[in-house]
Amino acid sequence: MDIHEYQAKDLLKRFGVAVPRGGIAYSPEQAVYRASELSGEAWVVKAQIHSGARGKAGGVKLCRSEQEIADAAQWMLGRRLVTHQTGLQGKLVNRLYIEEATDIDQEIYLGFVMDRKLERVVVVASAQGGMEIEEISEEQPDSIIRSVVDPAVGMQAFQAREIAFSLGLEPKVIAQAAKTIMGCYKMMSDLDASMVEINPLVVTGSGEIVALDAKVSFDPNALFRHPDISELRDKSQEDTRETYAADRGLNYIGLDGKIGCIVNGAGLAMATLDMIKMAGGEPANFLDVGGGASPERVLKSFKAVLNDKNVEAILVNIFAGINRCDWIAEGVVLAVKELNLDMPLVVRMSGTNVEEGRKVLAESGLNIETAASLAEAAEKVVSAWKATGQPKLAEAS
Ligand code: GDP
Ligand code: MN
């Protein structure tokens, strides 16, 4: 679960990490008022969305007057900001964070991630802050420092100082940098965060270490231990398609393509996405219907897939072990009838009760294409989708 920057900064502050002063605003008038409370001569208006790279999308603006603050706020509020992390639909800006501007001397990257192979928290740092970590690792791979934390003892002061020294920081800021690193780690482990990213962590003109940005994600499986963190959830930032599916107990992830997928098993679902791409199409979603899926559950899956208005064709791919192809087929027939499905539909089934399943499809009299293999199914759905003429429209728009 992700939280907003201002919420992350509030938590970091409690763990001894210095952050700029700021306040939340929901309107341009409030934004101006927040700035007046902070006093000073320059402020930063920051769109609060669950995404990084807001700066490049116009979501972070340095302002020097009330008018500039009001204009920036007016522009951001109600807008869907599209960054390379949000997907094409972007994320809605409905709150702003107004901060006192910081005088930046140096920008540092500081991240804490779970390394699943090592089963350890790894600190990733670079003196080339401000850029995204992907860019740093491409352009300045040698600048990246990695430090593994031993969970038995946690982050040690000497280890934090070592990271600070490796960043080439001036001796006078080492102590505060080490305190910041210790604080971030303690927050991560005390609150069961899965990721903490401060980019940039800055050295100010007056030699202070300040977290200028903050991104924190939490392990959903540990949220029951932190009711106060659960309350920070902002559903407006989640993919509405995913919220719809999750509320109905479906394992669904939204993607940007046009071909909806209903598959059983996460591995087969991933393979299906690959096959669609190899056949020249783009999948609209990942969906694992799970084992022992009833016709009703298949119907529910169709509803979740069609809840995405971009979907123009559907592929059902079932390899039935504990599933039953006849139940799946009944679900497909039910869905086509109940939802008046009017788009190409290809069904590939194999395994338990496959003959009965094929019979259900054949006897339904509905226009459902079938395929014997996954490759054939992917080819068929992509060519049927192309034959509808939709791809041309998509390209023209
Ligand atoms: P992001 O684009 O979503 O990662 O948002 P950030 O909070 O990291 O802001 C983007 C960039 O804006 C930072 O890397 C800074 O270079 C700049 N920035 C943010 N706050 C300030 C500030 O108070 N003063 C100055 N001079 N620049 C700032
Ligand atoms: Mn940032």
PDB file of C-alpha atoms in Angstrom, residues 124-368:
ATOM      1  CA  VAL A 124      20.808   1.952  -2.098  1.00  0.00           C
ATOM      2  CA  ALA A 125      22.411   5.392  -2.201  1.00  0.00           C
ATOM      3  CA  SER A 126      23.964   7.678  -4.762  1.00  0.00           C
ATOM      4  CA  ALA A 127      25.494  11.137  -4.744  1.00  0.00           C
ATOM      5  CA  GLN A 128      23.653  11.702  -8.068  1.00  0.00           C
ATOM      6  CA  GLY A 129      20.251  12.455  -6.508  1.00  0.00           C
ATOM      7  CA  GLY A 130      17.303  14.127  -8.204  1.00  0.00           C
ATOM      8  CA  MET A 131      17.376  11.672 -11.112  1.00  0.00           C
ATOM      9  CA  GLU A 132      15.296   8.480 -10.984  1.00  0.00           C
ATOM     10  CA  ILE A 133      17.247   5.468  -9.744  1.00  0.00           C
ATOM     11  CA  GLU A 134      16.755   3.733 -13.118  1.00  0.00           C
ATOM     12  CA  GLU A 135      18.500   6.669 -14.830  1.00  0.00           C
ATOM     13  CA  ILE A 136      21.288   6.721 -12.261  1.00  0.00           C
ATOM     14  CA  SER A 137      21.948   3.009 -12.693  1.00  0.00           C
ATOM     15  CA  GLU A 138      22.087   3.498 -16.452  1.00  0.00           C
ATOM     16  CA  GLU A 139      24.136   6.695 -16.607  1.00  0.00           C
ATOM     17  CA  GLN A 140      26.219   6.565 -13.433  1.00  0.00           C
ATOM     18  CA  PRO A 141      26.252   2.908 -12.345  1.00  0.00           C
ATOM     19  CA  ASP A 142      29.502   3.374 -10.440  1.00  0.00           C
ATOM     20  CA  SER A 143      27.948   6.048  -8.253  1.00  0.00           C
ATOM     21  CA  ILE A 144      25.537   3.556  -6.673  1.00  0.00           C
ATOM     22  CA  ILE A 145      26.355   2.382  -3.163  1.00  0.00           C
ATOM     23  CA  ARG A 146      24.730  -0.773  -1.794  1.00  0.00           C
ATOM     24  CA  SER A 147      24.767  -1.787   1.835  1.00  0.00           C
ATOM     25  CA  VAL A 148      23.045  -4.856   3.264  1.00  0.00           C
ATOM     26  CA  VAL A 149      21.494  -4.643   6.744  1.00  0.00           C
ATOM     27  CA  ASP A 150      21.774  -7.622   9.077  1.00  0.00           C
ATOM     28  CA  PRO A 151      18.260  -8.027  10.536  1.00  0.00           C
ATOM     29  CA  ALA A 152      19.628  -9.557  13.744  1.00  0.00           C
ATOM     30  CA  VAL A 153      21.168  -6.239  14.770  1.00  0.00           C
ATOM     31  CA  GLY A 154      19.465  -3.715  12.483  1.00  0.00           C
ATOM     32  CA  MET A 155      21.161  -0.662  10.997  1.00  0.00           C
ATOM     33  CA  GLN A 156      24.267   0.117  13.029  1.00  0.00           C
ATOM     34  CA  ALA A 157      25.654   3.611  13.549  1.00  0.00           C
ATOM     35  CA  PHE A 158      28.995   2.678  11.975  1.00  0.00           C
ATOM     36  CA  GLN A 159      27.218   1.292   8.917  1.00  0.00           C
ATOM     37  CA  ALA A 160      25.159   4.464   8.517  1.00  0.00           C
ATOM     38  CA  ARG A 161      28.323   6.584   8.825  1.00  0.00           C
ATOM     39  CA  GLU A 162      30.061   4.377   6.274  1.00  0.00           C
ATOM     40  CA  ILE A 163      27.250   5.017   3.771  1.00  0.00           C
ATOM     41  CA  ALA A 164      27.455   8.759   4.477  1.00  0.00           C
ATOM     42  CA  PHE A 165      31.220   8.755   3.915  1.00  0.00           C
ATOM     43  CA  SER A 166      30.863   6.733   0.686  1.00  0.00           C
ATOM     44  CA  LEU A 167      28.550   9.459  -0.597  1.00  0.00           C
ATOM     45  CA  GLY A 168      31.468  11.866  -0.256  1.00  0.00           C
ATOM     46  CA  LEU A 169      29.625  14.091   2.192  1.00  0.00           C
ATOM     47  CA  GLU A 170      31.466  16.824   4.085  1.00  0.00           C
ATOM     48  CA  PRO A 171      32.587  15.840   7.605  1.00  0.00           C
ATOM     49  CA  LYS A 172      30.298  18.432   9.210  1.00  0.00           C
ATOM     50  CA  VAL A 173      27.125  16.787   7.816  1.00  0.00           C
ATOM     51  CA  ILE A 174      28.118  13.139   8.389  1.00  0.00           C
ATOM     52  CA  ALA A 175      26.492  12.900  11.826  1.00  0.00           C
ATOM     53  CA  GLN A 176      23.148  14.232  10.601  1.00  0.00           C
ATOM     54  CA  ALA A 177      23.271  12.069   7.466  1.00  0.00           C
ATOM     55  CA  ALA A 178      23.929   8.988   9.613  1.00  0.00           C
ATOM     56  CA  LYS A 179      21.033   9.942  11.914  1.00  0.00           C
ATOM     57  CA  THR A 180      18.793  10.265   8.836  1.00  0.00           C
ATOM     58  CA  ILE A 181      19.803   6.842   7.518  1.00  0.00           C
ATOM     59  CA  MET A 182      19.227   5.261  10.949  1.00  0.00           C
ATOM     60  CA  GLY A 183      15.827   6.965  11.231  1.00  0.00           C
ATOM     61  CA  CYS A 184      14.672   5.757   7.813  1.00  0.00           C
ATOM     62  CA  TYR A 185      15.699   2.199   8.599  1.00  0.00           C
ATOM     63  CA  LYS A 186      14.006   2.246  11.996  1.00  0.00           C
ATOM     64  CA  MET A 187      10.810   3.530  10.426  1.00  0.00           C
ATOM     65  CA  MET A 188      10.949   0.855   7.763  1.00  0.00           C
ATOM     66  CA  SER A 189      11.360  -1.972  10.250  1.00  0.00           C
ATOM     67  CA  ASP A 190       9.073  -0.612  13.003  1.00  0.00           C
ATOM     68  CA  LEU A 191       6.220   0.107  10.590  1.00  0.00           C
ATOM     69  CA  ASP A 192       6.690  -2.910   8.269  1.00  0.00           C
ATOM     70  CA  ALA A 193       7.336  -0.739   5.237  1.00  0.00           C
ATOM     71  CA  SER A 194       8.403  -2.590   2.090  1.00  0.00           C
ATOM     72  CA  MET A 195      10.128   0.426   0.553  1.00  0.00           C
ATOM     73  CA  VAL A 196      11.392   3.831   1.646  1.00  0.00           C
ATOM     74  CA  GLU A 197      12.784   6.205  -0.967  1.00  0.00           C
ATOM     75  CA  ILE A 198      14.097   9.699  -0.299  1.00  0.00           C
ATOM     76  CA  ASN A 199      14.883  11.329  -3.617  1.00  0.00           C
ATOM     77  CA  PRO A 200      16.294  13.816  -3.225  1.00  0.00           C
ATOM     78  CA  LEU A 201      17.784  13.880   0.216  1.00  0.00           C
ATOM     79  CA  VAL A 202      19.491  17.268   0.166  1.00  0.00           C
ATOM     80  CA  VAL A 203      22.332  19.092   1.815  1.00  0.00           C
ATOM     81  CA  THR A 204      21.061  22.655   2.245  1.00  0.00           C
ATOM     82  CA  GLY A 205      23.064  25.841   1.818  1.00  0.00           C
ATOM     83  CA  SER A 206      23.356  26.062   5.597  1.00  0.00           C
ATOM     84  CA  GLY A 207      24.626  22.483   5.909  1.00  0.00           C
ATOM     85  CA  GLU A 208      21.462  20.689   7.001  1.00  0.00           C
ATOM     86  CA  ILE A 209      20.382  17.264   5.758  1.00  0.00           C
ATOM     87  CA  VAL A 210      16.717  17.405   4.710  1.00  0.00           C
ATOM     88  CA  ALA A 211      14.378  14.884   3.047  1.00  0.00           C
ATOM     89  CA  LEU A 212      12.894  16.920   0.181  1.00  0.00           C
ATOM     90  CA  ASP A 213      10.780  14.076  -1.190  1.00  0.00           C
ATOM     91  CA  ALA A 214       9.586  10.818   0.352  1.00  0.00           C
ATOM     92  CA  LYS A 215       7.974   7.688  -1.009  1.00  0.00           C
ATOM     93  CA  VAL A 216       6.967   4.895   1.342  1.00  0.00           C
ATOM     94  CA  SER A 217       5.112   1.647   0.613  1.00  0.00           C
ATOM     95  CA  PHE A 218       3.789  -0.783   3.182  1.00  0.00           C
ATOM     96  CA  ASP A 219       3.467  -4.534   3.204  1.00  0.00           C
ATOM     97  CA  PRO A 220      -0.307  -5.121   3.020  1.00  0.00           C
ATOM     98  CA  ASN A 221       0.091  -8.386   4.964  1.00  0.00           C
ATOM     99  CA  ALA A 222       1.369  -6.463   7.988  1.00  0.00           C
ATOM    100  CA  LEU A 223      -1.178  -3.640   7.964  1.00  0.00           C
ATOM    101  CA  PHE A 224      -3.291  -5.330  10.630  1.00  0.00           C
ATOM    102  CA  ARG A 225      -0.499  -4.434  13.047  1.00  0.00           C
ATOM    103  CA  HIS A 226      -0.697  -0.745  12.117  1.00  0.00           C
ATOM    104  CA  PRO A 227      -4.291   0.512  12.069  1.00  0.00           C
ATOM    105  CA  ASP A 228      -3.058   4.115  11.997  1.00  0.00           C
ATOM    106  CA  ILE A 229      -1.137   3.384   8.773  1.00  0.00           C
ATOM    107  CA  SER A 230      -4.137   1.568   7.214  1.00  0.00           C
ATOM    108  CA  GLU A 231      -6.102   4.778   7.665  1.00  0.00           C
ATOM    109  CA  LEU A 232      -3.713   6.593   5.331  1.00  0.00           C
ATOM    110  CA  ARG A 233      -4.983   4.555   2.390  1.00  0.00           C
ATOM    111  CA  ASP A 234      -6.298   6.789  -0.415  1.00  0.00           C
ATOM    112  CA  LYS A 235      -8.531   4.785  -2.724  1.00  0.00           C
ATOM    113  CA  SER A 236      -8.710   7.673  -5.206  1.00  0.00           C
ATOM    114  CA  GLN A 237      -5.091   6.861  -6.094  1.00  0.00           C
ATOM    115  CA  GLU A 238      -5.743   3.216  -6.871  1.00  0.00           C
ATOM    116  CA  ASP A 239      -6.662   1.867 -10.303  1.00  0.00           C
ATOM    117  CA  THR A 240     -10.483   1.865 -10.295  1.00  0.00           C
ATOM    118  CA  ARG A 241     -10.469  -1.377 -12.316  1.00  0.00           C
ATOM    119  CA  GLU A 242      -8.334  -3.056  -9.650  1.00  0.00           C
ATOM    120  CA  THR A 243     -10.474  -1.769  -6.776  1.00  0.00           C
ATOM    121  CA  TYR A 244     -13.582  -3.121  -8.545  1.00  0.00           C
ATOM    122  CA  ALA A 245     -11.992  -6.558  -9.007  1.00  0.00           C
ATOM    123  CA  ALA A 246     -10.452  -6.703  -5.512  1.00  0.00           C
ATOM    124  CA  ASP A 247     -13.825  -5.869  -3.938  1.00  0.00           C
ATOM    125  CA  ARG A 248     -15.168  -8.971  -5.721  1.00  0.00           C
ATOM    126  CA  GLY A 249     -12.346 -11.231  -4.577  1.00  0.00           C
ATOM    127  CA  LEU A 250     -10.614 -11.418  -7.954  1.00  0.00           C
ATOM    128  CA  ASN A 251      -6.878 -11.450  -8.530  1.00  0.00           C
ATOM    129  CA  TYR A 252      -6.691  -8.739 -11.224  1.00  0.00           C
ATOM    130  CA  ILE A 253      -4.101  -6.229 -12.403  1.00  0.00           C
ATOM    131  CA  GLY A 254      -4.962  -3.555 -14.966  1.00  0.00           C
ATOM    132  CA  LEU A 255      -2.742  -3.029 -18.027  1.00  0.00           C
ATOM    133  CA  ASP A 256      -2.936  -0.603 -20.955  1.00  0.00           C
ATOM    134  CA  GLY A 257      -3.900  -2.852 -23.900  1.00  0.00           C
ATOM    135  CA  LYS A 258      -7.161  -3.843 -25.606  1.00  0.00           C
ATOM    136  CA  ILE A 259      -7.324  -7.618 -25.171  1.00  0.00           C
ATOM    137  CA  GLY A 260      -8.954  -8.786 -21.962  1.00  0.00           C
ATOM    138  CA  CYS A 261      -7.684 -12.025 -20.412  1.00  0.00           C
ATOM    139  CA  ILE A 262      -9.330 -14.595 -18.161  1.00  0.00           C
ATOM    140  CA  VAL A 263      -6.898 -17.329 -17.176  1.00  0.00           C
ATOM    141  CA  ASN A 264      -6.391 -19.803 -14.353  1.00  0.00           C
ATOM    142  CA  GLY A 265      -3.104 -19.800 -12.505  1.00  0.00           C
ATOM    143  CA  ALA A 266      -0.776 -16.824 -12.162  1.00  0.00           C
ATOM    144  CA  GLY A 267       2.006 -18.437 -14.200  1.00  0.00           C
ATOM    145  CA  LEU A 268      -0.280 -19.336 -17.090  1.00  0.00           C
ATOM    146  CA  ALA A 269      -1.783 -15.831 -16.900  1.00  0.00           C
ATOM    147  CA  MET A 270       1.692 -14.301 -17.298  1.00  0.00           C
ATOM    148  CA  ALA A 271       2.502 -16.650 -20.177  1.00  0.00           C
ATOM    149  CA  THR A 272      -0.797 -15.665 -21.816  1.00  0.00           C
ATOM    150  CA  LEU A 273       0.151 -11.974 -21.647  1.00  0.00           C
ATOM    151  CA  ASP A 274       3.458 -12.801 -23.355  1.00  0.00           C
ATOM    152  CA  MET A 275       1.756 -14.834 -26.077  1.00  0.00           C
ATOM    153  CA  ILE A 276      -0.698 -12.018 -26.833  1.00  0.00           C
ATOM    154  CA  LYS A 277       2.218  -9.615 -27.208  1.00  0.00           C
ATOM    155  CA  MET A 278       4.104 -12.068 -29.427  1.00  0.00           C
ATOM    156  CA  ALA A 279       1.012 -12.352 -31.621  1.00  0.00           C
ATOM    157  CA  GLY A 280       1.027  -8.563 -32.069  1.00  0.00           C
ATOM    158  CA  GLY A 281      -1.596  -7.539 -29.507  1.00  0.00           C
ATOM    159  CA  GLU A 282      -1.519  -5.765 -26.147  1.00  0.00           C
ATOM    160  CA  PRO A 283      -3.165  -7.313 -23.069  1.00  0.00           C
ATOM    161  CA  ALA A 284      -5.649  -5.196 -21.087  1.00  0.00           C
ATOM    162  CA  ASN A 285      -5.221  -7.053 -17.833  1.00  0.00           C
ATOM    163  CA  PHE A 286      -3.875  -9.913 -15.793  1.00  0.00           C
ATOM    164  CA  LEU A 287      -6.624 -12.039 -14.232  1.00  0.00           C
ATOM    165  CA  ASP A 288      -6.267 -15.341 -12.410  1.00  0.00           C
ATOM    166  CA  VAL A 289      -9.715 -16.891 -11.827  1.00  0.00           C
ATOM    167  CA  GLY A 290      -8.193 -19.398  -9.411  1.00  0.00           C
ATOM    168  CA  GLY A 291      -8.956 -23.089  -8.912  1.00  0.00           C
ATOM    169  CA  GLY A 292     -12.404 -24.658  -8.833  1.00  0.00           C
ATOM    170  CA  ALA A 293     -13.983 -21.630 -10.508  1.00  0.00           C
ATOM    171  CA  SER A 294     -17.793 -21.792 -10.665  1.00  0.00           C
ATOM    172  CA  PRO A 295     -19.806 -20.418 -13.610  1.00  0.00           C
ATOM    173  CA  GLU A 296     -20.702 -17.447 -11.366  1.00  0.00           C
ATOM    174  CA  ARG A 297     -17.040 -16.722 -10.734  1.00  0.00           C
ATOM    175  CA  VAL A 298     -16.349 -16.815 -14.473  1.00  0.00           C
ATOM    176  CA  LEU A 299     -19.228 -14.355 -14.979  1.00  0.00           C
ATOM    177  CA  LYS A 300     -17.721 -12.104 -12.310  1.00  0.00           C
ATOM    178  CA  SER A 301     -14.387 -12.261 -14.126  1.00  0.00           C
ATOM    179  CA  PHE A 302     -16.016 -11.184 -17.396  1.00  0.00           C
ATOM    180  CA  LYS A 303     -17.598  -8.251 -15.561  1.00  0.00           C
ATOM    181  CA  ALA A 304     -14.240  -7.199 -14.131  1.00  0.00           C
ATOM    182  CA  VAL A 305     -12.553  -7.442 -17.547  1.00  0.00           C
ATOM    183  CA  LEU A 306     -15.346  -5.481 -19.261  1.00  0.00           C
ATOM    184  CA  ASN A 307     -15.296  -2.858 -16.517  1.00  0.00           C
ATOM    185  CA  ASP A 308     -12.245  -1.597 -18.449  1.00  0.00           C
ATOM    186  CA  LYS A 309     -13.830   0.334 -21.328  1.00  0.00           C
ATOM    187  CA  ASN A 310     -10.717  -0.151 -23.485  1.00  0.00           C
ATOM    188  CA  VAL A 311     -11.313  -3.873 -23.871  1.00  0.00           C
ATOM    189  CA  GLU A 312     -12.162  -4.842 -27.471  1.00  0.00           C
ATOM    190  CA  ALA A 313     -11.607  -8.622 -27.461  1.00  0.00           C
ATOM    191  CA  ILE A 314     -11.364 -11.368 -24.848  1.00  0.00           C
ATOM    192  CA  LEU A 315      -9.227 -14.467 -24.490  1.00  0.00           C
ATOM    193  CA  VAL A 316     -10.168 -17.203 -22.014  1.00  0.00           C
ATOM    194  CA  ASN A 317      -7.341 -19.640 -21.349  1.00  0.00           C
ATOM    195  CA  ILE A 318      -7.958 -22.506 -18.929  1.00  0.00           C
ATOM    196  CA  PHE A 319      -5.692 -25.400 -18.099  1.00  0.00           C
ATOM    197  CA  ALA A 320      -7.993 -27.320 -15.808  1.00  0.00           C
ATOM    198  CA  GLY A 321      -6.558 -29.416 -13.005  1.00  0.00           C
ATOM    199  CA  ILE A 322      -8.789 -28.708 -10.041  1.00  0.00           C
ATOM    200  CA  ASN A 323     -10.905 -26.542 -12.334  1.00  0.00           C
ATOM    201  CA  ARG A 324     -13.581 -28.153 -14.511  1.00  0.00           C
ATOM    202  CA  CYS A 325     -13.809 -27.138 -18.159  1.00  0.00           C
ATOM    203  CA  ASP A 326     -17.591 -27.723 -18.209  1.00  0.00           C
ATOM    204  CA  TRP A 327     -18.099 -25.246 -15.365  1.00  0.00           C
ATOM    205  CA  ILE A 328     -15.831 -22.723 -17.077  1.00  0.00           C
ATOM    206  CA  ALA A 329     -17.722 -23.189 -20.358  1.00  0.00           C
ATOM    207  CA  GLU A 330     -21.048 -22.725 -18.580  1.00  0.00           C
ATOM    208  CA  GLY A 331     -19.670 -19.516 -17.105  1.00  0.00           C
ATOM    209  CA  VAL A 332     -18.552 -18.295 -20.524  1.00  0.00           C
ATOM    210  CA  VAL A 333     -21.993 -18.979 -22.031  1.00  0.00           C
ATOM    211  CA  LEU A 334     -23.685 -17.308 -19.060  1.00  0.00           C
ATOM    212  CA  ALA A 335     -21.463 -14.230 -19.432  1.00  0.00           C
ATOM    213  CA  VAL A 336     -21.958 -13.876 -23.195  1.00  0.00           C
ATOM    214  CA  LYS A 337     -25.738 -14.039 -22.777  1.00  0.00           C
ATOM    215  CA  GLU A 338     -26.088 -11.948 -19.640  1.00  0.00           C
ATOM    216  CA  LEU A 339     -23.665  -9.223 -20.738  1.00  0.00           C
ATOM    217  CA  ASN A 340     -24.704  -9.240 -24.416  1.00  0.00           C
ATOM    218  CA  LEU A 341     -21.053  -9.626 -25.297  1.00  0.00           C
ATOM    219  CA  ASP A 342     -20.423  -8.065 -28.688  1.00  0.00           C
ATOM    220  CA  MET A 343     -16.710  -8.491 -29.371  1.00  0.00           C
ATOM    221  CA  PRO A 344     -14.335 -11.263 -30.466  1.00  0.00           C
ATOM    222  CA  LEU A 345     -14.080 -14.054 -27.876  1.00  0.00           C
ATOM    223  CA  VAL A 346     -11.625 -16.932 -28.077  1.00  0.00           C
ATOM    224  CA  VAL A 347     -11.687 -19.814 -25.599  1.00  0.00           C
ATOM    225  CA  ARG A 348      -8.901 -22.316 -25.125  1.00  0.00           C
ATOM    226  CA  MET A 349      -9.494 -25.090 -22.624  1.00  0.00           C
ATOM    227  CA  SER A 350      -7.707 -28.278 -21.761  1.00  0.00           C
ATOM    228  CA  GLY A 351      -7.672 -30.716 -18.853  1.00  0.00           C
ATOM    229  CA  THR A 352     -10.475 -31.937 -16.601  1.00  0.00           C
ATOM    230  CA  ASN A 353     -13.826 -32.452 -18.382  1.00  0.00           C
ATOM    231  CA  VAL A 354     -12.584 -30.777 -21.546  1.00  0.00           C
ATOM    232  CA  GLU A 355     -14.947 -32.766 -23.824  1.00  0.00           C
ATOM    233  CA  GLU A 356     -17.977 -31.764 -21.748  1.00  0.00           C
ATOM    234  CA  GLY A 357     -16.762 -28.174 -21.809  1.00  0.00           C
ATOM    235  CA  ARG A 358     -16.386 -28.095 -25.599  1.00  0.00           C
ATOM    236  CA  LYS A 359     -19.861 -29.553 -25.908  1.00  0.00           C
ATOM    237  CA  VAL A 360     -21.339 -26.770 -23.755  1.00  0.00           C
ATOM    238  CA  LEU A 361     -19.737 -24.147 -26.009  1.00  0.00           C
ATOM    239  CA  ALA A 362     -20.743 -25.895 -29.246  1.00  0.00           C
ATOM    240  CA  GLU A 363     -24.349 -26.448 -28.164  1.00  0.00           C
ATOM    241  CA  SER A 364     -24.775 -22.863 -26.985  1.00  0.00           C
ATOM    242  CA  GLY A 365     -25.066 -21.723 -30.607  1.00  0.00           C
ATOM    243  CA  LEU A 366     -23.088 -18.618 -29.646  1.00  0.00           C
ATOM    244  CA  ASN A 367     -20.311 -17.093 -31.697  1.00  0.00           C
ATOM    245  CA  ILE A 368     -17.381 -18.328 -29.610  1.00  0.00           C
TER     246      ILE A 368
END
